Short mmCIF file of C-alpha atoms and ligand atoms in Angstrom, two decimals:
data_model
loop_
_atom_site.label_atom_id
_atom_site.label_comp_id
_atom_site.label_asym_id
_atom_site.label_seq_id
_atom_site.Cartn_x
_atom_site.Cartn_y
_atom_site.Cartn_z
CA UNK A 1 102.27 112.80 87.76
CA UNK A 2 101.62 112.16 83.87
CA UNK A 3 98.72 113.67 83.56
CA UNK A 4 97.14 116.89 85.50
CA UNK A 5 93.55 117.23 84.44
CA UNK A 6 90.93 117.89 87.40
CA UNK A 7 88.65 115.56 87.97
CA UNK A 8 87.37 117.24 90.70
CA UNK A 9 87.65 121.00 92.81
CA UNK A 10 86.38 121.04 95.83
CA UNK A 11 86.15 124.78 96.88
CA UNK A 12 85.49 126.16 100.84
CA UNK A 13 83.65 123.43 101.87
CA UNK A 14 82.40 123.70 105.08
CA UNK A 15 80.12 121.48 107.92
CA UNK A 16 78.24 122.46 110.37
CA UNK A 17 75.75 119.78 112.30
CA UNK A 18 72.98 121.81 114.15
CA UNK A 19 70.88 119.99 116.97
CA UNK A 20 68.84 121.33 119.91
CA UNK A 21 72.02 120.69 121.85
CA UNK A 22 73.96 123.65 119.80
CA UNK A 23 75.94 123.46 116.76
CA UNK A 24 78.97 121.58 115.82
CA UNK A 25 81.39 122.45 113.01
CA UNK A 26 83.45 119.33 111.60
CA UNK A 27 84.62 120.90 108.44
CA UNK A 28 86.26 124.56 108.10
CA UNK A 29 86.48 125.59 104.76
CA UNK A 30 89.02 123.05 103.18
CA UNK A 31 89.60 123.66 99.53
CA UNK A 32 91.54 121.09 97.21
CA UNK A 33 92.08 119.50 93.50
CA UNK A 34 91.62 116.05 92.63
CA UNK A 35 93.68 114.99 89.64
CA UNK A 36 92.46 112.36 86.98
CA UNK A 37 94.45 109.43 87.65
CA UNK A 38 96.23 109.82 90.65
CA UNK A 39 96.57 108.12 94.04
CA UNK A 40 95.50 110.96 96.45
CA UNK A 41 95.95 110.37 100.24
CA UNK A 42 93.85 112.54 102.91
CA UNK A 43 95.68 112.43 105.82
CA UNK A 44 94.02 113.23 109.99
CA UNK A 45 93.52 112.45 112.25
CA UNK A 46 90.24 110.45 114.26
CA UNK A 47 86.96 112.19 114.48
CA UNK A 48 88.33 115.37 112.49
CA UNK A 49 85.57 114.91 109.81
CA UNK A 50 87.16 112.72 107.01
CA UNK A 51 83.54 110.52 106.32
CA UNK A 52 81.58 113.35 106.59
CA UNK A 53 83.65 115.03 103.79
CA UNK A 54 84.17 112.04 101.76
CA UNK A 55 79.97 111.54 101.90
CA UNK A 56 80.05 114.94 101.02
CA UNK A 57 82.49 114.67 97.53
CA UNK A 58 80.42 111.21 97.00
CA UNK A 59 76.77 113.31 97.38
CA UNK A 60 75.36 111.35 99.94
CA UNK A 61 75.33 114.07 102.49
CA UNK A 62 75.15 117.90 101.79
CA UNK A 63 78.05 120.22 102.51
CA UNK A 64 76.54 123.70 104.80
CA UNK A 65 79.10 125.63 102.74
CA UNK A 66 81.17 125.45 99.64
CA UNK A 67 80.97 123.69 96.00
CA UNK A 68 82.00 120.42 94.62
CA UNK A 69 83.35 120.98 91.09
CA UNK A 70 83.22 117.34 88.89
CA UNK A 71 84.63 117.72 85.35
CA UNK A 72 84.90 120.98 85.31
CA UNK A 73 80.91 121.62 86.44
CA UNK A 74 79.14 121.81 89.75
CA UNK A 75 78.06 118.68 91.33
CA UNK A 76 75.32 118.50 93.48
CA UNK A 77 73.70 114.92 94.95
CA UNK A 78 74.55 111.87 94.43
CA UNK A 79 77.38 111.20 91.73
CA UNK A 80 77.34 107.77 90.25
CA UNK A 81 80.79 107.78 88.84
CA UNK A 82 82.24 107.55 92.68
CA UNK A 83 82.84 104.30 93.55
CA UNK A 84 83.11 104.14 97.94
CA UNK A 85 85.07 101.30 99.92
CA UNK A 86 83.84 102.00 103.39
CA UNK A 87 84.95 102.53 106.87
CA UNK A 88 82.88 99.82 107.75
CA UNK A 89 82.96 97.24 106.01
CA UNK A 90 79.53 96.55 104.33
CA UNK A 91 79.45 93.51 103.03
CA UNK A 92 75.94 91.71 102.34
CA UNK A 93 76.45 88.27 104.81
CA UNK A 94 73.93 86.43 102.95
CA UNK A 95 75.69 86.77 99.93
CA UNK A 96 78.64 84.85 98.54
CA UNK A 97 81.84 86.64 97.68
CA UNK A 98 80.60 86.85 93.80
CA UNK A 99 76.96 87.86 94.56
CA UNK A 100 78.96 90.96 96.90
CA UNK A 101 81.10 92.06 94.00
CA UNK A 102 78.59 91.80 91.30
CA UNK A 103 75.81 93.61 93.16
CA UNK A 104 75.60 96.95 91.55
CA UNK A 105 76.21 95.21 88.13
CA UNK A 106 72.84 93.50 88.84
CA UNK A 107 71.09 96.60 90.07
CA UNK A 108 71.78 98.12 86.51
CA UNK A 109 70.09 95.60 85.14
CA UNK A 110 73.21 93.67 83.27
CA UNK A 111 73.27 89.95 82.03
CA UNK A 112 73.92 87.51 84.59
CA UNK A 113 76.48 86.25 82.40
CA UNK A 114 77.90 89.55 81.90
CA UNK A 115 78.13 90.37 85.51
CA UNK A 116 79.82 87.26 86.33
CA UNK A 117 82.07 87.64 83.79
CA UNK A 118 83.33 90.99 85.20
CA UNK A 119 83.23 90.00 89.30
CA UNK A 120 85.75 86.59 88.30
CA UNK A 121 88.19 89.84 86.53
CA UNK A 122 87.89 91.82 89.96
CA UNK A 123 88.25 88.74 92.42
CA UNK A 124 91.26 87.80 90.70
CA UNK A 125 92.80 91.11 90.30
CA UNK A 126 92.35 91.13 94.36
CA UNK A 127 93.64 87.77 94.46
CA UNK A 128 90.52 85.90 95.65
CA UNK A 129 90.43 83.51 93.07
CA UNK A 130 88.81 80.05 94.23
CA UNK A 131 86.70 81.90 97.12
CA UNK A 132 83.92 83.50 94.61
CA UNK A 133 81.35 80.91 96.27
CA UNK A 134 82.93 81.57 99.98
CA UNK A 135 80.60 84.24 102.35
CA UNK A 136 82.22 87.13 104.03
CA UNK A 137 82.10 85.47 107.75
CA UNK A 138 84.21 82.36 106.16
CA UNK A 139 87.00 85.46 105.25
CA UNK A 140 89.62 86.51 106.94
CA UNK A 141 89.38 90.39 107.55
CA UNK A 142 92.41 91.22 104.84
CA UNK A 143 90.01 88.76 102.50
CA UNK A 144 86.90 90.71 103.27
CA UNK A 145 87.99 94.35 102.21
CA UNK A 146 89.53 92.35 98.98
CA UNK A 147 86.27 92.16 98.51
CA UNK A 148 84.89 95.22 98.92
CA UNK A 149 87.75 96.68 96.95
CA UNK A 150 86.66 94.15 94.29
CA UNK A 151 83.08 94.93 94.75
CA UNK A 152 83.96 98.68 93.79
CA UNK A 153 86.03 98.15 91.14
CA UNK A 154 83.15 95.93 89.34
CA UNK A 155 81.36 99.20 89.68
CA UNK A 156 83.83 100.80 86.93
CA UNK A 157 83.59 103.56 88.81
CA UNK A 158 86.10 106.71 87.68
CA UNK A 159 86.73 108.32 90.87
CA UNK A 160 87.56 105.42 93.71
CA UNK A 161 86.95 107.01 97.22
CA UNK A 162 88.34 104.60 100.08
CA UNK A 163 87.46 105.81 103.33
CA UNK A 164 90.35 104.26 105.94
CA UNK A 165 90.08 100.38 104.14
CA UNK A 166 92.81 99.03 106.31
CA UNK A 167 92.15 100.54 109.73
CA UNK A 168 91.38 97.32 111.44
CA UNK A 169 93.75 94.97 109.93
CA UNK A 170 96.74 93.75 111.50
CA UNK A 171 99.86 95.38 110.51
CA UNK A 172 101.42 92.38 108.31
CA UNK A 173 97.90 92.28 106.93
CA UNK A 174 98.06 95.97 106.21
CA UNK A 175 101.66 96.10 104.61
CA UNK A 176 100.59 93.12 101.82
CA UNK A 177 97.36 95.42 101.31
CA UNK A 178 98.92 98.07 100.80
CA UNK A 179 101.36 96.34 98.28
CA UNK A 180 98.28 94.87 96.38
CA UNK A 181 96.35 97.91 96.13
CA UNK A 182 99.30 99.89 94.39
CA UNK A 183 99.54 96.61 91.92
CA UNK A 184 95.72 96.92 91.21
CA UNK A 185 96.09 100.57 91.01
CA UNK A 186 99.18 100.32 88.59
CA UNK A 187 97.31 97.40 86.65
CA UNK A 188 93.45 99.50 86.22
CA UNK A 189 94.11 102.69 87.06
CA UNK A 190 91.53 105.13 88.34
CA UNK A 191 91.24 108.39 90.58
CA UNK A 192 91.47 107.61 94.15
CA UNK A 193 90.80 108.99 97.49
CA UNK A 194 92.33 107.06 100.11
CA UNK A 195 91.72 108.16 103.78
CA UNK A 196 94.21 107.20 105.87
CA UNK A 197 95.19 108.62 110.18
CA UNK A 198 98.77 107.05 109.54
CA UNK A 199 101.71 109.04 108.04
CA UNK A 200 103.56 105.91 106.75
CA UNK A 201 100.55 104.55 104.88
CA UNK A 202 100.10 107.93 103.46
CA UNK A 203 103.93 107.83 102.35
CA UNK A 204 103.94 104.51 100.91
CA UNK A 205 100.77 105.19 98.83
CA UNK A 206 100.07 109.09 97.82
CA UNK A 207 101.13 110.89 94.71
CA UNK A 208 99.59 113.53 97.22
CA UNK A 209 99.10 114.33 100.54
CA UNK A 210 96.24 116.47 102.04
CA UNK A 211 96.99 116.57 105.91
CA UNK A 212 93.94 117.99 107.81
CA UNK A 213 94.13 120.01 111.32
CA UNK A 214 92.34 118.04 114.14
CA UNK A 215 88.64 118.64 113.90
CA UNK A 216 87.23 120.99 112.45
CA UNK A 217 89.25 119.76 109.33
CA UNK A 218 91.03 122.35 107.89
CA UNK A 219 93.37 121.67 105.30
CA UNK A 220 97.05 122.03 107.29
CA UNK A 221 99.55 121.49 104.50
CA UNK A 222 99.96 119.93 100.91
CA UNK A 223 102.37 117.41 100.36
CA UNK A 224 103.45 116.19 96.81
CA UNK A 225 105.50 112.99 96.72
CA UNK A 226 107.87 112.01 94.09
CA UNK A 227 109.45 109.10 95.83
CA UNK A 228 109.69 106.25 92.83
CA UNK A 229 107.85 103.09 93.57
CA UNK A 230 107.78 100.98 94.74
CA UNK A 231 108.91 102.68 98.22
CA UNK A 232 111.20 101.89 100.50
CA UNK A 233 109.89 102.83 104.00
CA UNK A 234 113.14 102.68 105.26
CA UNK A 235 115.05 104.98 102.61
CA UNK A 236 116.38 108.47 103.83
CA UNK A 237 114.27 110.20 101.10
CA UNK A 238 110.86 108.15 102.62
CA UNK A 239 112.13 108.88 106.61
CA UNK A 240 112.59 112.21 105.63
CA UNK A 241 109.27 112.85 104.10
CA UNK A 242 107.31 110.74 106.92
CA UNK A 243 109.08 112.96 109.78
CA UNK A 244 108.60 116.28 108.05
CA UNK A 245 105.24 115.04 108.25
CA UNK A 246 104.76 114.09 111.74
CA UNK A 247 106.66 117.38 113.16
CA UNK A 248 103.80 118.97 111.20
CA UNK A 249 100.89 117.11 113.53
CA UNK A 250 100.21 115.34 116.57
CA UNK A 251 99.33 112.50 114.46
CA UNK A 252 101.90 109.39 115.33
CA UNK A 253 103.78 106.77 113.04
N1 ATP B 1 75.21 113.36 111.59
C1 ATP B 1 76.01 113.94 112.50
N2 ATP B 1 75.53 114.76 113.43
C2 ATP B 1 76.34 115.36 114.33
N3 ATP B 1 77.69 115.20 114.37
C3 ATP B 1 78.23 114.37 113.45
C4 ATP B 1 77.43 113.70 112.47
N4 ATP B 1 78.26 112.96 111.69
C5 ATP B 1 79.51 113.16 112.18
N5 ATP B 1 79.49 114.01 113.23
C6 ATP B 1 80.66 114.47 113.99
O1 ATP B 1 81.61 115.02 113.10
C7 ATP B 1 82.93 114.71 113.54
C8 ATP B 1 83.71 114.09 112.43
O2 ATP B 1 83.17 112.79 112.15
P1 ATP B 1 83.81 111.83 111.05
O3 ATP B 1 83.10 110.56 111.12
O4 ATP B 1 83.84 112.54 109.75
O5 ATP B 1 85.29 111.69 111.59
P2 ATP B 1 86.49 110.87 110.96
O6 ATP B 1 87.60 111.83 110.72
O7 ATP B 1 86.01 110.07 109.82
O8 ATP B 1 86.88 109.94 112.19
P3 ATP B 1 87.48 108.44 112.22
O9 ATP B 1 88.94 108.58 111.92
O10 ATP B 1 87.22 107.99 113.59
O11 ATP B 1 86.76 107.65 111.18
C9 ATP B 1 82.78 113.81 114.76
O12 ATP B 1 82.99 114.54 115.93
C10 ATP B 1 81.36 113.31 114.67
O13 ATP B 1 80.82 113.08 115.96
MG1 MG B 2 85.87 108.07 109.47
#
């Protein structure tokens, strides 16, 4: 990594839900440092409380315990440098593929020229050029989270938070996604926070790796990767990595 400025501590968070029913604890005190600029992976596996702590670091839910440091000062509520590509998809269906990606442009009140001007950069950058006037059901699934990656990029947002984008896609699908998003990353680089449950995704993509226990999340190990890219996912140095990893959780692949 070039550069190691924090762009974000987050210090003993912790989540507890309450209800009538009891209490449940999802998140156990999981410390960690975001760098400016790199590709950070948070690895886990299902249901151990990776949405609730990205909502969390984005402000949209509050932690029961702990701190979120941004730029060196505490951040509390919403922060609108986070840009979010969600778990589920949430793409407006009444609204073409250019009205999607220049939505928050518009809600800041920018030129419609302007805005335009920027969503063409972003649906080209995720190779979507020619569908701007295409709606999300006439997409593909790979085509749809183009979009929402476009759609937060627009945003210009300086810490990306992805929350497990290619979950649902088919693994040939998945491989050229993953492939694009490290050219878009390499091309406009920001911070990111990609959730992932699958070791070799988390290989091919991290300059990091936070692996989490099974829920409550705790953070299990720390895994800096200095494998050039692009990767090989068949080297020795990436095999080596991906089963050190595995031996280290019940998590599979
Ligand atoms: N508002 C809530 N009230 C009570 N429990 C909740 C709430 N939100 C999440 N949980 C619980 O917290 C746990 C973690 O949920 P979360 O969605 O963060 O998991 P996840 O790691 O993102 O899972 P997945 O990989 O399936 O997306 C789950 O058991 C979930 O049921
Ligand atoms: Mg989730």
């Amino acid at each position: 990594m070039e550069q190691q400025v924090k762009r974000m501590e987050i210090r003993h968070l912790s989540k507890t839900f309450f209800s009538k029913k009891g209490y449940f604890t999802a998140i156990d005190d999981v410390s960690f440092d975001v760098y400016d600029g790199e590709f950070l992976v948070i690895l886990g596996p299902g249901r151990c409380g990776k949405t609730v702590m990205l909502n969390i670091i984005a402000g949209v839910e509050d932690a029961t315990e702990g701190q979120i440091i941004y730029n060196g000062k505490e951040w509390k509520g919403l922060n609108p440098e986070i840009g979010m590509v969600f778990q589920k998809l949430a793409l407006m269906s009444f609204k073409t593929v250019i009205e999607n990606v220049e939505l928050a442009l518009k809600f800041r009140g920018m030129k419609k020229e302007e805005r335009r001007e920027i969503a063409r950069h972003y649906i080209k950058l995720v190779g979507l050029e020619g569908f701007e006037n295409y709606y999300p059901k006439q997409l593909s699934g790979g085509m749809q989270q183009r979009v929402g990656i476009a759609r937060a990029y627009a945003a210009n947002p300086k810490l990306l938070i992805m929350d497990e984008p290619f979950g649902k896609l088919d693994a040939q699908t998945r491989y050229q996604m993953q492939e694009d998003l490290l050219k878009i990353w390499e091309k406009e680089k920001r911070t990111i926070i990609f959730v992932t449950n699958n070791i070799e995704e988390a290989c091919y993509l991290g300059d990091r790796i936070i692996l989490l226990s099974d829920c409550p999340a705790k953070v299990k190990e720390v895994y800096p990767i200095d494998i050039p890219r692009p990767r090989d996912m068949v080297s020795r140095e990436f095999l080596e990595l991906r089963t050190t990893i595995s031996d280290n959780t019940d998590l599979s692949i």
